[in-house]
Coordinates of C-alpha atoms in Angstrom, one line a residue:
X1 CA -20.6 28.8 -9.8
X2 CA -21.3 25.2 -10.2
X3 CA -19.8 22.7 -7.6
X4 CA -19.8 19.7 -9.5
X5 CA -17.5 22.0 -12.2
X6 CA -14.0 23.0 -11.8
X7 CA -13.6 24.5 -15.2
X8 CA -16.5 27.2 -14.1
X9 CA -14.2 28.8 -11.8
X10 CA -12.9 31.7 -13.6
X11 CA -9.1 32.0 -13.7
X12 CA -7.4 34.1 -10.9
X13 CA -3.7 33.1 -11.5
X14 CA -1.1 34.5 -12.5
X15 CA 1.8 32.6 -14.4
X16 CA 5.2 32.4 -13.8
X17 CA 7.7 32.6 -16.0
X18 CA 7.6 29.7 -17.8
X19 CA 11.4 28.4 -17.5
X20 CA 11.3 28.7 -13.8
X21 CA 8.0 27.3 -13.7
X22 CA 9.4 24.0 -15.7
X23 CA 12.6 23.7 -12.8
X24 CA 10.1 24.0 -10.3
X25 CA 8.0 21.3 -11.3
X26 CA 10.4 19.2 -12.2
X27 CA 12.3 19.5 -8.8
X28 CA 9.3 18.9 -6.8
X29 CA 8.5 16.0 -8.9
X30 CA 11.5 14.6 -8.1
X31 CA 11.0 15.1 -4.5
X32 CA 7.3 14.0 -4.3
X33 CA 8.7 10.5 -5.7
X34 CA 11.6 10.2 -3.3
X35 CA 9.3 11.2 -0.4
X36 CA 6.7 8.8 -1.5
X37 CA 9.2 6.1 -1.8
X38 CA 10.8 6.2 1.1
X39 CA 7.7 6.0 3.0
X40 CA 6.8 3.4 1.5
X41 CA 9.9 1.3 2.0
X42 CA 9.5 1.8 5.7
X43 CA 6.2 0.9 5.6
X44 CA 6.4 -2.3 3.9
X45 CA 10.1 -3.0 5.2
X46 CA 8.4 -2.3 8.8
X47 CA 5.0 -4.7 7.9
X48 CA 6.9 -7.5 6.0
X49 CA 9.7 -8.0 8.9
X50 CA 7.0 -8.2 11.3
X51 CA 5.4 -10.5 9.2
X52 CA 8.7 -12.9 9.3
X53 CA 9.2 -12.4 12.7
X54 CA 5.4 -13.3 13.1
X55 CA 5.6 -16.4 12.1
X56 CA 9.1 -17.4 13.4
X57 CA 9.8 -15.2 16.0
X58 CA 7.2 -13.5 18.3
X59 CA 4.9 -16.2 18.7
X60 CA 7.8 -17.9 20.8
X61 CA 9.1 -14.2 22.8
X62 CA 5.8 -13.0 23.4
X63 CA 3.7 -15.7 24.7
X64 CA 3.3 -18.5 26.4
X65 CA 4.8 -21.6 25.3
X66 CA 2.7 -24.1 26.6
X67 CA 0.6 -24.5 23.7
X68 CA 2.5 -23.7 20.6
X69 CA -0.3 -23.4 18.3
X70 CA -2.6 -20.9 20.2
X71 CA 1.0 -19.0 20.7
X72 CA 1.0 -18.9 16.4
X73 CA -2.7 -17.9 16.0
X74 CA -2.0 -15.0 18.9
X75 CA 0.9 -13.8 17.2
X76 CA -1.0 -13.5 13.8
X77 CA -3.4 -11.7 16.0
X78 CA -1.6 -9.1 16.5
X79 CA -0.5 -8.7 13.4
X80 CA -4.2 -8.4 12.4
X81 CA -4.4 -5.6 15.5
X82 CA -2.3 -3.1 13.1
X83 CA -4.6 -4.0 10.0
X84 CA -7.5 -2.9 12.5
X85 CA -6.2 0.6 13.3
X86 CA -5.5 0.9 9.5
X87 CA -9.3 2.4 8.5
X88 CA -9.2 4.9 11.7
X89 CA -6.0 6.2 10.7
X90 CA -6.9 6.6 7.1
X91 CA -10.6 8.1 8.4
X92 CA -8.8 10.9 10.4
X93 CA -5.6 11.3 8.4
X94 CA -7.5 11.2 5.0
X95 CA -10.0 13.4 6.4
X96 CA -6.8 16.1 7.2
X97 CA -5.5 15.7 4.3
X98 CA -8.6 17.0 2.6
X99 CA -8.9 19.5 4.8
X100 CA -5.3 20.9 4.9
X101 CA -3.3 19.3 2.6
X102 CA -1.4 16.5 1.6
X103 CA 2.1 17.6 3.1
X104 CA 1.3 17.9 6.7
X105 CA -0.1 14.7 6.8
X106 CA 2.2 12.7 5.2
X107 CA 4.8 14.4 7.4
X108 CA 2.6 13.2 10.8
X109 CA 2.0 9.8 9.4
X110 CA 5.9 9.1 9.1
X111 CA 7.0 10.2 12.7
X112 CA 4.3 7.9 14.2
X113 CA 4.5 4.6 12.1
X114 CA 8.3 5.0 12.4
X115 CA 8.2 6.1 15.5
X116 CA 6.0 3.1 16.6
X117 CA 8.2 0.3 15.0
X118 CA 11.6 1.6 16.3
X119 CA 9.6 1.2 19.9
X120 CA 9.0 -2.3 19.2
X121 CA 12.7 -3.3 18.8
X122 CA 13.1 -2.5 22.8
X123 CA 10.0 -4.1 24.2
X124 CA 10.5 -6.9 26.9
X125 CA 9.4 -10.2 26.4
X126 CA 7.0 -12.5 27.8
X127 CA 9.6 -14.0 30.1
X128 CA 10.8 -10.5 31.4
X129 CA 7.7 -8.5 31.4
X130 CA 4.8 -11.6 31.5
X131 CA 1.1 -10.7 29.9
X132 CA 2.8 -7.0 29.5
X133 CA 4.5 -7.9 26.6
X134 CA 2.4 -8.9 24.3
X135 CA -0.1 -6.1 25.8
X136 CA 3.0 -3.4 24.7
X137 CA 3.7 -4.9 21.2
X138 CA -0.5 -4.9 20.5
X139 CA -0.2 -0.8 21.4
X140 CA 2.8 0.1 19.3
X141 CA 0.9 -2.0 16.6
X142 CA -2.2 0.1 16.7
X143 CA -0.4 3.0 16.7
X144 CA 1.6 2.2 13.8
X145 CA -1.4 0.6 12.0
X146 CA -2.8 4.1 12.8
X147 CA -0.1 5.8 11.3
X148 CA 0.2 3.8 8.2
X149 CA -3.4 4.1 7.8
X150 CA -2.8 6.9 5.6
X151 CA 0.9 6.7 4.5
X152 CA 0.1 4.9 1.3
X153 CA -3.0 6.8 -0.1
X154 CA -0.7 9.7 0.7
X155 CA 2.1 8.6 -1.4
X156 CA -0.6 7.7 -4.2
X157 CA -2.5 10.5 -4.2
X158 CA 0.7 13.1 -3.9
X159 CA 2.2 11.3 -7.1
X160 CA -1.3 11.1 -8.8
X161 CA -1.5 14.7 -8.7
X162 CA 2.3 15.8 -9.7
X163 CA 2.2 13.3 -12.4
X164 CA 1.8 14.0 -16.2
X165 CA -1.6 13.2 -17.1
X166 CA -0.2 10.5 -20.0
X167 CA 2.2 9.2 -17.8
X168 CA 0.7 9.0 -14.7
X169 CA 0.1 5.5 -14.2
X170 CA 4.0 5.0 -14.8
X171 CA 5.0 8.0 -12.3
X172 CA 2.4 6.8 -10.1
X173 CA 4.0 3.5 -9.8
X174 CA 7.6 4.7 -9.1
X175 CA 7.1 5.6 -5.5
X176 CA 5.7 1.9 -5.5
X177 CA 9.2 0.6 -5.9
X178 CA 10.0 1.6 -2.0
X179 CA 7.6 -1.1 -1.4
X180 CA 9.3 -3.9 -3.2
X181 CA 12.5 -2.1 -2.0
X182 CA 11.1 -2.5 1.7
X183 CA 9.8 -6.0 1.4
X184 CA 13.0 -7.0 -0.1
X185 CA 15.2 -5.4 2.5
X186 CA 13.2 -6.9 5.3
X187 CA 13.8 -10.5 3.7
X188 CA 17.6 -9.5 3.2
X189 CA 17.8 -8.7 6.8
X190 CA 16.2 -11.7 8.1
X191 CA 18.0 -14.1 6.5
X192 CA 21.2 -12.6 7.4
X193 CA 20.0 -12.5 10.9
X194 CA 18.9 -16.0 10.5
X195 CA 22.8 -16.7 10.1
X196 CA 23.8 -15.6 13.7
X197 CA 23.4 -18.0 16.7
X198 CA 19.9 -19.4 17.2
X199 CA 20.2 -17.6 21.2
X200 CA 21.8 -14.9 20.5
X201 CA 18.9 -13.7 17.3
X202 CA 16.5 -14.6 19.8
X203 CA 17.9 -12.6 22.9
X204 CA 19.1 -9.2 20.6
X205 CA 19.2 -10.1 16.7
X206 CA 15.7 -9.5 16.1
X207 CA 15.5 -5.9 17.6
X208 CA 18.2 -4.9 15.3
X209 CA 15.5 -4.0 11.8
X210 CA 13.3 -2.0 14.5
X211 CA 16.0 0.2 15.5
X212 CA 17.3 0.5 12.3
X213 CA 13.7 2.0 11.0
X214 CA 14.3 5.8 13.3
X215 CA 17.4 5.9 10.1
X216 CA 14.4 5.6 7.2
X217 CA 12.6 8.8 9.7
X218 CA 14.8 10.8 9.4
X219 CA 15.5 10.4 5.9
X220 CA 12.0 10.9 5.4
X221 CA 11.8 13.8 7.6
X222 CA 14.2 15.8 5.5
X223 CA 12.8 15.2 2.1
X224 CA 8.9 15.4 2.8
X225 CA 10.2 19.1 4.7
X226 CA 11.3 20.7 1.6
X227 CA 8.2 19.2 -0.8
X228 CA 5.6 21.5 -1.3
X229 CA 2.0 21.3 -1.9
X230 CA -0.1 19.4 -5.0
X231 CA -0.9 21.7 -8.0
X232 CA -4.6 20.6 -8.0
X233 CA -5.1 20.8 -4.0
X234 CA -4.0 24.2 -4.7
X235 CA -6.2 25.1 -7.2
X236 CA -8.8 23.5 -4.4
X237 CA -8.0 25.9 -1.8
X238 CA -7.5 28.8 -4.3
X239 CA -11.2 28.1 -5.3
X240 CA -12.5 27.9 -1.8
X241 CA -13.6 24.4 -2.5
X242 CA -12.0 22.2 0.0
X243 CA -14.9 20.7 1.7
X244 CA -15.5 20.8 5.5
X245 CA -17.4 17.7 5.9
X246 CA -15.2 14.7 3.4
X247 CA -16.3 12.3 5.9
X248 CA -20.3 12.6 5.5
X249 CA -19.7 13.4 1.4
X250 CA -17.2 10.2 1.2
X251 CA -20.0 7.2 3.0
X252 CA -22.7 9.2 0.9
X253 CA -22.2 10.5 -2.4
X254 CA -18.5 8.6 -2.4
X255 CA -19.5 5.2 -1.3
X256 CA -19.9 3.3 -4.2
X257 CA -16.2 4.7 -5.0
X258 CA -15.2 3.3 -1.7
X259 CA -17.0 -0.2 -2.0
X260 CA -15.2 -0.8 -5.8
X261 CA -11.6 0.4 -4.4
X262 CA -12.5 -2.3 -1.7
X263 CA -13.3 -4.6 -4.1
X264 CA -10.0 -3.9 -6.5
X265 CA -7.7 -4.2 -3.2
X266 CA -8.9 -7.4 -2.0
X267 CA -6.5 -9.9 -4.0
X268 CA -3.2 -7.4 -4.2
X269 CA -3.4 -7.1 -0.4
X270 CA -4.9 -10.3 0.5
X271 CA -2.6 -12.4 -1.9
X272 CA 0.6 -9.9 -1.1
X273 CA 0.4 -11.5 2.8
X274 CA -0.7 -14.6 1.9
X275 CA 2.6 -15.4 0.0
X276 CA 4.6 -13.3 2.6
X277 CA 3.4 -14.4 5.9
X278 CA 0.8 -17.6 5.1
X279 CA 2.9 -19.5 3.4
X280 CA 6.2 -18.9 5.1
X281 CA 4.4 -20.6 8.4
X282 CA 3.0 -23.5 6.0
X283 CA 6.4 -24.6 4.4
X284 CA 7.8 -23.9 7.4
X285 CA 5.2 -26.1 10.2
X286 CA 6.1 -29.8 10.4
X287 CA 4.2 -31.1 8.0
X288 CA 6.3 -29.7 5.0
X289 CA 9.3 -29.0 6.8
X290 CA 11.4 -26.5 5.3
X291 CA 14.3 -24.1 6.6
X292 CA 12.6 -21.1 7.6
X293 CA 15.7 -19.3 5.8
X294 CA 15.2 -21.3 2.6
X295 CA 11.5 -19.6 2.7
X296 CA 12.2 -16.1 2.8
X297 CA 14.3 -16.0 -0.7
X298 CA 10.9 -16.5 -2.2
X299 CA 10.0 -13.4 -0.9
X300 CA 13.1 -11.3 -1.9
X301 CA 13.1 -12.9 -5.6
X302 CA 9.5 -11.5 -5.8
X303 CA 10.5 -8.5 -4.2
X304 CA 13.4 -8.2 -7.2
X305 CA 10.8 -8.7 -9.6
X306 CA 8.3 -6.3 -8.6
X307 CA 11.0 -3.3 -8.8
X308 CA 10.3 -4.4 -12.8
X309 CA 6.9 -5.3 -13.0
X310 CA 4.9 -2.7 -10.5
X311 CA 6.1 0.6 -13.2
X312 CA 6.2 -1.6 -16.3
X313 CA 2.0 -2.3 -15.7
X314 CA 1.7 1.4 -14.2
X315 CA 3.1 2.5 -18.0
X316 CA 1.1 -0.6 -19.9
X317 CA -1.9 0.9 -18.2
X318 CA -1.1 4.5 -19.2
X319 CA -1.4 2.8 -23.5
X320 CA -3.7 0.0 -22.8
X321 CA -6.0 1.5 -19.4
X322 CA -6.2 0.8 -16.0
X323 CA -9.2 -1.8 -16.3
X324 CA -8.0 -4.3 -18.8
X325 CA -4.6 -4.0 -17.1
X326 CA -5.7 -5.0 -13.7
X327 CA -8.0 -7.3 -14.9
X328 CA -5.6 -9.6 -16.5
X329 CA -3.4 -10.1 -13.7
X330 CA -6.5 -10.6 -11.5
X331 CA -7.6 -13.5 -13.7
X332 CA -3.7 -14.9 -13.5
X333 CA -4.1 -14.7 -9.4
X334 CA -7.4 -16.5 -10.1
X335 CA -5.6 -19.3 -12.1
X336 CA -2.6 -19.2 -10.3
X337 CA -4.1 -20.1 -6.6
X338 CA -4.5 -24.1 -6.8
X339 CA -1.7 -24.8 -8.5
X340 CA 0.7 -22.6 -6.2
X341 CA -0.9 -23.9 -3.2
X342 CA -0.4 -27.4 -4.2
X343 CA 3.3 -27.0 -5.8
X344 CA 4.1 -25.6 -1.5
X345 CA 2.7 -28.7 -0.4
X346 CA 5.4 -30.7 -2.2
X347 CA 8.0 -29.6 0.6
X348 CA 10.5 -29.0 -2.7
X349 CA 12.4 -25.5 -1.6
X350 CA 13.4 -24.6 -5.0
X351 CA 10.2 -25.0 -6.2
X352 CA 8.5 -23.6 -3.0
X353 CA 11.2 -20.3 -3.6
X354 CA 9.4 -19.8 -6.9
X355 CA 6.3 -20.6 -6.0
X356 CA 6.2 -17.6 -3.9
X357 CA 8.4 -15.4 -5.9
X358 CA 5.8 -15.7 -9.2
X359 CA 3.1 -15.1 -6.6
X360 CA 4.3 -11.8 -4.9
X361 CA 6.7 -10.4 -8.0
X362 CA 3.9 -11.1 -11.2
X363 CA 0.7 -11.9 -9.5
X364 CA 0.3 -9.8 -6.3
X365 CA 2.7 -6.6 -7.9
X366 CA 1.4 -6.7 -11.9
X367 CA -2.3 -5.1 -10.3
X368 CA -0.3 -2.7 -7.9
X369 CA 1.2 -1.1 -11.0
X370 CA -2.1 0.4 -12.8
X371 CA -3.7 0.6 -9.0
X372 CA -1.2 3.1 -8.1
X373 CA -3.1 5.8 -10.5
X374 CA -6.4 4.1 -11.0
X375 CA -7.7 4.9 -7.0
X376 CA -7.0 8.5 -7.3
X377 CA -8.5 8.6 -10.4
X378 CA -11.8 7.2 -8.6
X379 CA -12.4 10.4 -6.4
X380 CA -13.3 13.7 -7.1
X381 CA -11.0 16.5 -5.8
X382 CA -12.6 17.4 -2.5
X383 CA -12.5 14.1 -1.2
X384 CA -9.4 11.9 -2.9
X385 CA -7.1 12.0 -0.2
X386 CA -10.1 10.1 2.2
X387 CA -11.6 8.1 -0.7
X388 CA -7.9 6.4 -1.5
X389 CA -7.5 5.9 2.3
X390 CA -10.6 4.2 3.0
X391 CA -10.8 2.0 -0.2
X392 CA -7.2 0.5 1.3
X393 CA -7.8 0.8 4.6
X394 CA -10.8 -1.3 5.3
X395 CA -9.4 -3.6 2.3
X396 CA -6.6 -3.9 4.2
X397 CA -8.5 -5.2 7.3
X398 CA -10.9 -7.5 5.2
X399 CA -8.0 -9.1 3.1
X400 CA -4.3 -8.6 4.8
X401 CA -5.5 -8.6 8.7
X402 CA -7.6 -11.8 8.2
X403 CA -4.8 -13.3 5.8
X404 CA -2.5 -13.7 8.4
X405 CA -5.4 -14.8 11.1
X406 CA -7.8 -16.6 9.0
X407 CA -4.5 -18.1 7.6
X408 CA -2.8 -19.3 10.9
X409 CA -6.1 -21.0 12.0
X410 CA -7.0 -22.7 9.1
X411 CA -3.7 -24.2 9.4
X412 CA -4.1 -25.2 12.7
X413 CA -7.9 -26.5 11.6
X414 CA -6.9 -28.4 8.9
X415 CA -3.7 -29.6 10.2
X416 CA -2.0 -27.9 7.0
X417 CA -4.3 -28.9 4.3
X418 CA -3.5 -27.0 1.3
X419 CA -6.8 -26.7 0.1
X420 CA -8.4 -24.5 2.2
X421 CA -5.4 -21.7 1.5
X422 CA -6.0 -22.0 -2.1
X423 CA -9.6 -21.8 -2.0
X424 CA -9.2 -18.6 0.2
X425 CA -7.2 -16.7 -2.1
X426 CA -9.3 -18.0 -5.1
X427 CA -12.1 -16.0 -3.5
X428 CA -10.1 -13.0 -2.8
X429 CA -9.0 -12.8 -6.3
X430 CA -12.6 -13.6 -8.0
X431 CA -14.0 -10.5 -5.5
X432 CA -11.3 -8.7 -7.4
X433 CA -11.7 -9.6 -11.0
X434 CA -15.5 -8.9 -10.5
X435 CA -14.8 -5.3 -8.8
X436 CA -12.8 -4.7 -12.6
X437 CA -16.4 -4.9 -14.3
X438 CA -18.0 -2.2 -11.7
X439 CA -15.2 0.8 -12.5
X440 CA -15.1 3.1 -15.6
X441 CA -11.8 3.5 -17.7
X442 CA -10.6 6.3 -15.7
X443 CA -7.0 6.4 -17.6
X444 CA -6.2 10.6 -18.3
X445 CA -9.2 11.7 -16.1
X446 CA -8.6 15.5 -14.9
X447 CA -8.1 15.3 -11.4
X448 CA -9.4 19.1 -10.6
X449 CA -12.9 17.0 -10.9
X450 CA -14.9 17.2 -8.2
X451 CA -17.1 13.9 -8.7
X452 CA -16.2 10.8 -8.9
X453 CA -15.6 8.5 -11.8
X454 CA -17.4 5.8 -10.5
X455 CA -20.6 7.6 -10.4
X456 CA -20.2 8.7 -14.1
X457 CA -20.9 6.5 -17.7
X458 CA -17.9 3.7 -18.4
X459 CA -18.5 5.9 -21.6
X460 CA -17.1 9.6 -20.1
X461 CA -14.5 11.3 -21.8
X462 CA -11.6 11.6 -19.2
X463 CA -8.9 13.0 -21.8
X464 CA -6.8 16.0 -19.9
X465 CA -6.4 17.3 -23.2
X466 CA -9.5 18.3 -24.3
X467 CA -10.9 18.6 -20.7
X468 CA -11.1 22.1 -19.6
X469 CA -10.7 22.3 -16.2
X470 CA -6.6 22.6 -16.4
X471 CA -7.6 25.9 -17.2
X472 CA -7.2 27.1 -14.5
X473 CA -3.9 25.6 -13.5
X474 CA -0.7 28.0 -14.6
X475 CA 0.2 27.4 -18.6
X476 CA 3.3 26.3 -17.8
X477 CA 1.8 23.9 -14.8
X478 CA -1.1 22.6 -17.1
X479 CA 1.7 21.8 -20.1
X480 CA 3.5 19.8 -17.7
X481 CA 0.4 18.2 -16.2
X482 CA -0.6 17.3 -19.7
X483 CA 2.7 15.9 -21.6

């Protein structure tokens, strides 16, 4: 039997009856998106408040005040600290969920990054607790960098795998809508927060999004409980090919995979908490002088608009393909840099609001939409789960962890200076558009593969309708996997 070679495995299922068969898929569909999209609107509802609190919030409760700028750059420190933990959690969580399956892992993932951020809304502050605090608030930040290391190549790869082959960049992208869902509730919240008492938001007000995360657990708890297992991780177990060592397979024979997804990540990520974090510190800092709560509708407008644009480019990707797709909107973040930095430095808030809401809702969300199926589509079966955590993870770290640092100091640097901003993101999104010319079409590709697309010719067929390895999926499975 050929490892390289689903399709050689001789069939050894049997197949259910086909009407029960269609309500079980569908069902479990259904619940692999909800799951997915719940955990990803605590994620991102959890990242983007700390982001706002980041820039308005903890660096004056966690630190010391006598130099207000060093207190900034520290706070965005931390914020890099979760980004850091990001690529361990992915490594061991991606490495489980090779090894035992996608549930389990996504269940683990949830109780700890929840679990993490409902810890931070009772933490003491710098004047209660001294150097403890901001020691306490960098732990719960690893561990819930740790978690969340692996939440979102979970989500992608679970919805990868359910999803019908010609729609999967559109189903992929649903569960993608709990991010803009989370992103916009965090900006919701903060503003309204921002309308209570200056002392008391500072004393109590801000813990209140933390403790409201352990709600979004549960939720999560109960719906990931009763999902079951992916239809091609089953046929991987029922094959005996789920591979013992995905960690020395993924920086060997899966690194070039890994180094491309990097490459794709850097100006989504990157740009994502640029707009989010970045630039609500610049048009906030005294040089452009804007109400911090005029700021943050940037952010929720974008977040409106990406609940349209992240599954309307996942389905333009399933007719048009995943590279041309995310190239275009690479090249818009390319062209859109200077000109959005610049417009921020006018100090004008309507035109600041959509500024940032073009940025996060059409340029950052338009290449999460045909992302969302085109990283799964990278890995070969034994290793997908790890591939997809990695190729975020450490993207995460080089692009969103030093946004918010790199961002903070070059502020402080430059005493606000626009220009060094926009030539930062310019670079992230060039790295990107040039990753677009390194990765096959990989639009349809059977996901029972074992290699990976990236090692294969731009030219290979990836059709699930002509490829045979649904074969050995259930009929009634495969048709569903193939319409």
């Amino acid at each position: 039997m050929s490892e390289n070679h689903p399709s050689a495995v001789p069939s050894t299922s049997t197949a259910p009856h086909p009407a029960n068969a269609d309500d079980d898929y569908a069902a479990n569909l259904r619940r692999a998106t909800l799951s997915s999209s719940v955990g990803s609107a605590l994620e991102y509802f959890d990242f983007a408040m700390y982001g706002l609190m980041t820039a308005l919030v903890f660096n004056r409760l966690f630190f010391d005040q006598s130099n207000p700028a060093i207190a900034l750059i520290a706070a965005f420190g931390i914020y890099g600290v979760g980004f850091a933990a990001r690529p361990f959690g992915g490594l061991f969580f991606g490495t489980m969920g090779d090894r035992i399956g996608r549930k389990g892992v996504l269940i683990a993932t949830i109780v700890l990054m929840g679990g993490a951020s409902t810890l931070i809304g009772v933490l003491p502050t710098y004047k209660q607790a001294g150097v403890l605090a901001p020691i306490l608030l960098v732990l719960l930040r690893l561990a819930q960098g740790f978690g969340a290391g692996a939440e979102q190549a979970g989500a992608t790869v679970l919805m990868a795998e359910y999803a019908p082959v010609r729609r999967r960049g559109f189903f992929s992208a649903l569960p993608f809508i709990g991010i803009q869902a989370g992103t916009l509730l965090a900006a919701v919240v903060f503003f309204l927060l921002n309308l209570m008492p200056e002392d008391a938001f500072l004393s109590w007000g801000w813990r209140l999004p933390f403790l409201a995360s352990f709600v979004l657990i549960l939720i999560a708890l109960w719906i990931r409980a009763r999902l079951r297992e992916t239809p091609t991780f089953v046929e991987l177990e029922k094959h005996e090919q789920v591979h013992d060592h995905a960690v020395k397979e993924i920086f060997t024979r899966g690194r070039a995979g890994v180094v491309v997804g990097i490459g794709l990540r850097m100006a989504e990520n990157g740009g994502s908490y640029m707009f989010q974090s970045v630039a609500l510190a610049f048009v906030t800092s005294a040089a452009i002088g804007l109400d911090k709560g005029v700021a943050t509708w940037g952010v929720t407008l974008g977040s409106l608009i990406g609940i349209f644009s992240v599954p309307l480019t996942g389905a333009l990707s399933d007719r048009w393909g995943r590279v041309p797709v995310f190239r275009f909107r690479a090249v818009f973040m390319l062209l859109y840099s200077f000109p959005a930095w610049y417009l921020l430095s006018l100090g004008n808030a309507t035109v600041a609001i959509i500024v940032v809401a073009v940025g996060i809702g059409v340029a950052v969300n338009s290449m999460l939409g045909p992302q969302c199926a085109m990283l799964p589509e990278l890995f070969g079966n034994k290793h997908r789960y790890l591939g997809v955590a990695m190729s975020r993870e450490i993207s995460a770290v080089l692009a969103g962890g030093l946004a918010g640092v790199l961002g903070a100091a070059l502020l402080g640097w430059t005493d606000g200076n626009w220009i060094v901003l926009a030539i930062y993101m310019t670079v992230l999104a060039a790295i990107t558009t040039a990753a677009t010319f390194l990765v096959p079409e990989t639009r349809e590709r059977n996901l029972l593969r074992v290699e990976d697309a990236i090692r294969l010719s731009t030219t290979e067929e990836h059709s699930a309708l002509t490829d045979p390895g649904l074969a050995d999926i259930s009929p009634s499975i495969a048709q569903k996997l193939r319409s």
